[in-house]
Short mmCIF file of C-alpha atoms (C1' of nucleotides) in Angstrom, two decimals:
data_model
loop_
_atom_site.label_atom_id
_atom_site.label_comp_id
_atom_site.label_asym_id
_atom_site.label_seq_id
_atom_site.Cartn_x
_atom_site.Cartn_y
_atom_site.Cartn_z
CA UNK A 1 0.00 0.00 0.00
CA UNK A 2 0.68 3.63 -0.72
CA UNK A 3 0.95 6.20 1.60
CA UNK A 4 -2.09 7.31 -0.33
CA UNK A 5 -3.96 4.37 0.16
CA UNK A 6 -3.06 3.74 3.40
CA UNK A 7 -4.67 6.79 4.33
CA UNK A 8 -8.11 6.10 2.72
CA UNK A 9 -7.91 2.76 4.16
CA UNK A 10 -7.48 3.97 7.60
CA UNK A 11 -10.46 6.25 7.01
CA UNK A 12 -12.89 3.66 5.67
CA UNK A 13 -11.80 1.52 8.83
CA UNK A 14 -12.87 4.30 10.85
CA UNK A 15 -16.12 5.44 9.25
CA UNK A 16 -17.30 1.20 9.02
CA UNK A 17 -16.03 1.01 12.75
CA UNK A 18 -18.28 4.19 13.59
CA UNK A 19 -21.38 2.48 11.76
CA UNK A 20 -20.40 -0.90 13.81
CA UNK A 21 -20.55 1.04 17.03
CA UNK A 22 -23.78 2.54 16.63
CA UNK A 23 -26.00 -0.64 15.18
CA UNK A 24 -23.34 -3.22 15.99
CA UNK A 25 -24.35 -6.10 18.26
CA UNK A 26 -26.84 -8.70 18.25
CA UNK A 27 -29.80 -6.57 19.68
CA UNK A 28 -29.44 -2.33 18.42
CA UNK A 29 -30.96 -3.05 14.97
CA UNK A 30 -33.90 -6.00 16.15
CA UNK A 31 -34.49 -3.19 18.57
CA UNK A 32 -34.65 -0.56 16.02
CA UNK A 33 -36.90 -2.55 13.82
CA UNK A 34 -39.52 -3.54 16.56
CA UNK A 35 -40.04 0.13 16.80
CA UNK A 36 -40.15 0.84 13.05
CA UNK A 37 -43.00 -1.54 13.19
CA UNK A 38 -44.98 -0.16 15.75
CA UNK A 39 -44.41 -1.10 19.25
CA UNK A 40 -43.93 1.87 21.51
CA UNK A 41 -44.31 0.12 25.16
CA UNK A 42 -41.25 -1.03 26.56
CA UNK A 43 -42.54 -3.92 27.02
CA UNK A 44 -44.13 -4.73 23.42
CA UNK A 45 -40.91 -3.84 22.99
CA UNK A 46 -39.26 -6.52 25.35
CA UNK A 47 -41.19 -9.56 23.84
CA UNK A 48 -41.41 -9.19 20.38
CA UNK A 49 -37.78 -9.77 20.42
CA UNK A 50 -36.63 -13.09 21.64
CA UNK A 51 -34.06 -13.40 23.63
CA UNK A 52 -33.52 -10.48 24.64
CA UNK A 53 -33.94 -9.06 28.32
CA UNK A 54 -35.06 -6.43 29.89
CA UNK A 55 -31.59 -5.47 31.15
CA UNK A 56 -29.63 -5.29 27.72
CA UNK A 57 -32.72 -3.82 25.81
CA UNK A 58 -32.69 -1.30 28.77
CA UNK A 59 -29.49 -0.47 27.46
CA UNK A 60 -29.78 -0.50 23.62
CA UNK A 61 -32.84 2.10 23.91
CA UNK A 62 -30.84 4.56 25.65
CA UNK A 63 -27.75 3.91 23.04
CA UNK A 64 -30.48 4.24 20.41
CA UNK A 65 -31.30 7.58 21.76
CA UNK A 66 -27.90 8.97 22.60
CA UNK A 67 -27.07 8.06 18.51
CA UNK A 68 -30.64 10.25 17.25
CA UNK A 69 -32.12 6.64 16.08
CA UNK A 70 -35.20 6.47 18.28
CA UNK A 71 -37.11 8.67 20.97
CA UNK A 72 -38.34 8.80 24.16
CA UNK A 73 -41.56 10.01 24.91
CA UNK A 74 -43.43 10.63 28.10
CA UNK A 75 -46.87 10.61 27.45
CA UNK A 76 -49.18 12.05 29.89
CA UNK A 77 -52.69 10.46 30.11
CA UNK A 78 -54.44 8.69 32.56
CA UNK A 79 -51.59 7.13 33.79
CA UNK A 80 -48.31 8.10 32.68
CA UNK A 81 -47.02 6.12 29.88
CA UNK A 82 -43.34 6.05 28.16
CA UNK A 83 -43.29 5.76 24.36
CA UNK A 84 -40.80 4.85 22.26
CA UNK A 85 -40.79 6.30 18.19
CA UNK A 86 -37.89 5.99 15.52
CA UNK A 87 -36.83 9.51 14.55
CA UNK A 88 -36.76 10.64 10.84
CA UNK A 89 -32.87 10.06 10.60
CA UNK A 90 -33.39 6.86 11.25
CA UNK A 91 -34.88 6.02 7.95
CA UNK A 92 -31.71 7.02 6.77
CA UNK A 93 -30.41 3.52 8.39
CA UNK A 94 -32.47 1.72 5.26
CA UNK A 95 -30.07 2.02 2.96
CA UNK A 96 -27.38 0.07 5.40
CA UNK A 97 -30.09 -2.65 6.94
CA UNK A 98 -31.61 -3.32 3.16
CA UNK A 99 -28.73 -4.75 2.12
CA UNK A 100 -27.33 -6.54 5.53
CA UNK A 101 -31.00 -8.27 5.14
CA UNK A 102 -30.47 -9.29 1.75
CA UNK A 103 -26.49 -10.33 1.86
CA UNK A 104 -27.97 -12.49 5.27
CA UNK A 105 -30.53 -14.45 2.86
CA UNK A 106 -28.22 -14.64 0.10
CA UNK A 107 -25.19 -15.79 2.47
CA UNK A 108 -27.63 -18.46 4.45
CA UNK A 109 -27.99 -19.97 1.21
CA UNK A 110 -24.83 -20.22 0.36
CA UNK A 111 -23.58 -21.58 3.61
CA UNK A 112 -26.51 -24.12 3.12
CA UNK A 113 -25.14 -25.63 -0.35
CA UNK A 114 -21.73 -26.19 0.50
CA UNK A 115 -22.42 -28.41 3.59
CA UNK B 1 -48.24 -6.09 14.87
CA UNK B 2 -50.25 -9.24 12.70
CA UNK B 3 -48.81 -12.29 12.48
CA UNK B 4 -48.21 -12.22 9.20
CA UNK B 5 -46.10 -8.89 10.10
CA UNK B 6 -44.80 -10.22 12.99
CA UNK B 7 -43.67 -12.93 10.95
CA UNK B 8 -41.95 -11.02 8.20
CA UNK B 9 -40.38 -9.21 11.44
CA UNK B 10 -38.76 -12.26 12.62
CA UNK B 11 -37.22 -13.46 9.37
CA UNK B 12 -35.71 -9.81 8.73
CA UNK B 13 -34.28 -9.66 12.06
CA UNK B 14 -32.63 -13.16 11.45
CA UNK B 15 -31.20 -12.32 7.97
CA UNK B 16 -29.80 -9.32 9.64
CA UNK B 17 -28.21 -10.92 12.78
CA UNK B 18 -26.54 -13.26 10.09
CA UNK B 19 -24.67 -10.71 8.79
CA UNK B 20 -23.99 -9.06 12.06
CA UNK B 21 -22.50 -12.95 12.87
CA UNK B 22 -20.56 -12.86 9.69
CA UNK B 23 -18.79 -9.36 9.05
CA UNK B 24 -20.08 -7.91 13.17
CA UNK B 25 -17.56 -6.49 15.58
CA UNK B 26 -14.74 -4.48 15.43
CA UNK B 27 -12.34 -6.04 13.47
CA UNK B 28 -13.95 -8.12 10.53
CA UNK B 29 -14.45 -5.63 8.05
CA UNK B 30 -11.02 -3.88 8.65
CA UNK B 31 -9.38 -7.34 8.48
CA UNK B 32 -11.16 -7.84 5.02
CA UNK B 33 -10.18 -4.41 3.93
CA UNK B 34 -6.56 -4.89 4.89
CA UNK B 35 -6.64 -7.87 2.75
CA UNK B 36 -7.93 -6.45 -0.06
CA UNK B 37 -5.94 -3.73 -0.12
CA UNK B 38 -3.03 -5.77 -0.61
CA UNK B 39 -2.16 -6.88 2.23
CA UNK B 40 -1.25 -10.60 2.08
CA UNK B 41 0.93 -11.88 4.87
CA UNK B 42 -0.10 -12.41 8.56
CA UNK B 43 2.01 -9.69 10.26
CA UNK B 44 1.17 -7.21 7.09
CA UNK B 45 -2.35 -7.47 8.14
CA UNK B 46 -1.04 -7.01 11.51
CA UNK B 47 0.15 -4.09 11.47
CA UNK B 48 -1.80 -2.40 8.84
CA UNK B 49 -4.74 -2.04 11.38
CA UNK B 50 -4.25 -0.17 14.16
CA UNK B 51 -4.56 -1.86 17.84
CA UNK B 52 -5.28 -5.61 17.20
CA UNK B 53 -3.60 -8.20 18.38
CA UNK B 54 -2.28 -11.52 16.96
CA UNK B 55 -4.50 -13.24 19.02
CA UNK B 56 -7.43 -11.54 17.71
CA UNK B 57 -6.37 -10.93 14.28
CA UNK B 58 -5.96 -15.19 13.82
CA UNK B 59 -9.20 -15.80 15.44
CA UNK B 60 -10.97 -13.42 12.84
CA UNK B 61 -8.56 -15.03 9.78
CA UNK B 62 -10.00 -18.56 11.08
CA UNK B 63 -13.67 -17.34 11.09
CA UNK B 64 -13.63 -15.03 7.84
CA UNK B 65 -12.57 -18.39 6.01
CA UNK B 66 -14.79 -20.42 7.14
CA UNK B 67 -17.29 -17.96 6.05
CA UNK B 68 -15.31 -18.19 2.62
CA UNK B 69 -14.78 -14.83 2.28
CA UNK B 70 -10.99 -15.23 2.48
CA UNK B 71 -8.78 -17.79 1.25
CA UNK B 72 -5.77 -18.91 3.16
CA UNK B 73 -2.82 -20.29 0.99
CA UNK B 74 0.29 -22.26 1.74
CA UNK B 75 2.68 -21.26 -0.59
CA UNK B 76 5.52 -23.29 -0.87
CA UNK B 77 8.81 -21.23 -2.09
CA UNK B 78 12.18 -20.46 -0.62
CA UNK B 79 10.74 -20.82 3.03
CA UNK B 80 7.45 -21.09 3.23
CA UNK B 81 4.63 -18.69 3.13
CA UNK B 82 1.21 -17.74 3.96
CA UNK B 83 -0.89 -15.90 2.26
CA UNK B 84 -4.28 -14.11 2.59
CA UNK B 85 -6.19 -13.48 -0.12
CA UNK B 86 -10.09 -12.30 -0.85
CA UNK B 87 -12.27 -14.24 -2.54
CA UNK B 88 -14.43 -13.77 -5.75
CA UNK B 89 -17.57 -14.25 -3.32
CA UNK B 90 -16.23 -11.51 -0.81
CA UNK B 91 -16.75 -8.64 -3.30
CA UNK B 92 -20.53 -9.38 -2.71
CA UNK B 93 -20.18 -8.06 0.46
CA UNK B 94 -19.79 -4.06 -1.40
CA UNK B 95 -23.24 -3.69 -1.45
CA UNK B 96 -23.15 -3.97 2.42
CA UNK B 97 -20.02 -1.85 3.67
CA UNK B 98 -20.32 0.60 0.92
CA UNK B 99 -23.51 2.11 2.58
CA UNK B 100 -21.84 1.47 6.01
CA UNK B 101 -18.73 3.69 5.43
CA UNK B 102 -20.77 6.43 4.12
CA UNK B 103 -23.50 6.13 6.65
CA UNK B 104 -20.68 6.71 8.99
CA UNK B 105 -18.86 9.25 7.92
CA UNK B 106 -22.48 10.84 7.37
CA UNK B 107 -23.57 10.20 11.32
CA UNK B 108 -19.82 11.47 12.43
CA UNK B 109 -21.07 14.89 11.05
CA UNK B 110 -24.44 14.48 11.94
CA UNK B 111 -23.18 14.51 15.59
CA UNK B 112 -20.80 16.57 15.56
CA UNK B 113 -23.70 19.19 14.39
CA UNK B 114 -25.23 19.09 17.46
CA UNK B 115 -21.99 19.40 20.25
"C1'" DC C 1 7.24 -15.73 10.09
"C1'" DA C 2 2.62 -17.36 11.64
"C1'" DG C 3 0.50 -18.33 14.91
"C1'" DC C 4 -0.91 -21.00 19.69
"C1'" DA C 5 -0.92 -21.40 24.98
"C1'" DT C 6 -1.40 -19.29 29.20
"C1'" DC C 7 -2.49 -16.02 32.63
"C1'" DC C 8 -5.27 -12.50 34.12
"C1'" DA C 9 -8.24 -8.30 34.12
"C1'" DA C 10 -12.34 -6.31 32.42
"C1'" DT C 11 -16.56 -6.46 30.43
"C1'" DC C 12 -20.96 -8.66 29.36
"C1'" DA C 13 -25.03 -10.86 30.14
"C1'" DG C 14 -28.51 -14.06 32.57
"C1'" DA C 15 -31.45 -14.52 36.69
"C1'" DT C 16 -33.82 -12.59 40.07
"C1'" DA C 17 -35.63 -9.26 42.97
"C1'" DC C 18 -36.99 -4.76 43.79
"C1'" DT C 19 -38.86 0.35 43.13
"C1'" DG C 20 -41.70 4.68 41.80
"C1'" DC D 1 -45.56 -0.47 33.57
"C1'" DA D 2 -40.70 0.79 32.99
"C1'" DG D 3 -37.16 0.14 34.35
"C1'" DT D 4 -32.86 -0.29 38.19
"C1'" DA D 5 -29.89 -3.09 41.51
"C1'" DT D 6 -27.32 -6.86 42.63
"C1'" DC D 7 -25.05 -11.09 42.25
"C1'" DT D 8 -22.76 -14.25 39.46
"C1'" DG D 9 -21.08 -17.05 35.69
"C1'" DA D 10 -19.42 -16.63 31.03
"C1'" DT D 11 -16.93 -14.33 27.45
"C1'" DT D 12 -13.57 -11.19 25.67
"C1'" DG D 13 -9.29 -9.31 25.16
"C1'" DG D 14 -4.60 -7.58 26.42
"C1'" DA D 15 0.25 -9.03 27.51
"C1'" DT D 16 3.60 -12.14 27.11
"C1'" DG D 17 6.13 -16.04 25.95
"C1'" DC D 18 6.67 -20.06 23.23
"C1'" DT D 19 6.92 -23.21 18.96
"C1'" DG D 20 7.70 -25.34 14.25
#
DNA sequence: CAGCATCCAATCAGATACTG
DNA sequence: CAGTATCTGATTGGATGCTG
């Protein structure tokens, strides 16, 4: 490599590592999605995903806020309820999770003719 | 949710924590990088990414092959030598860290807006 | 050179119980 | 309901030294 190279290199590491850290993990982007289609309770929240507990997701929602991706709502009513909504950045995450979903499939497939 | 959403839910969020099992964590992507930048030999690799470890760096060699999206060569010569190399199926993966490294570099200034 | 083995510290994550 | 607190076992990862 080129010092030229090297440097590009070093900055597409960094701007992929940046993308890993905000939806990296096993849980940020189920989490994401679960709100994209239309749970708002915590708890909605907490079983549509298996797996996960109420401890980590605790955790990813609050990431997920910190990084613009979702938001938290306190909705006054009756009794006080907290909702969770994705944020209009966050549809800028589509054109990153439409093709992990896709190269998943495609990969699973793959993996399945060999063996 | 329906079922037939919450269905269509499940399998997305599958697909997608495939991937994240495949090319997830820090150092995956960087390690493919390195290699297809050039980068050939073990301690090349090494020390073209800044901060891993041998440990670490032949852990994620072992599982990026077995996920063929490296190929690891014996070559036999003078002394001989390993060698790294990318495979024709890795270049599928473009369509997937393409929109990561600009969705980074994008949310780096997104942030950076705000503090 | 290309790793593996070992030791050890730090972090993560499950289970469970508890609070406003 | 929406979490937090605590305890604990499991996993990760750095540092270092060793091997063929």
């Amino acid at each position: 490599m080129t010092d030229k190279e090297e440097k590009r290199f070093r900055e597409k590491v960094k701007a992929i590592q940046d993308t890993m850290f905000v939806i990296g993990g096993k849980w940020k982007l189920p989490v994401v999605l679960s709100i994209y289609n239309g749970n708002k309770r915590f708890n909605d929240i907490l079983n549509s995903i298996p797996k996960i507990t109420n401890r980590v997701l605790s955790k990813e929602l609050k990431h997920l806020e910190e990084n613009l991706l979702i938001r938290r709502e306190v909705v006054d009513g009756y009794s006080v309820k907290i909702e969770y909504t994705i944020t209009e950045y966050c549809l800028s995450l589509n054109d990153v999770v439409k093709p992990m979903e896709k190269w998943g499939k495609m990969h699973r497939n793959k993996l399945r003719g060999l063996s």
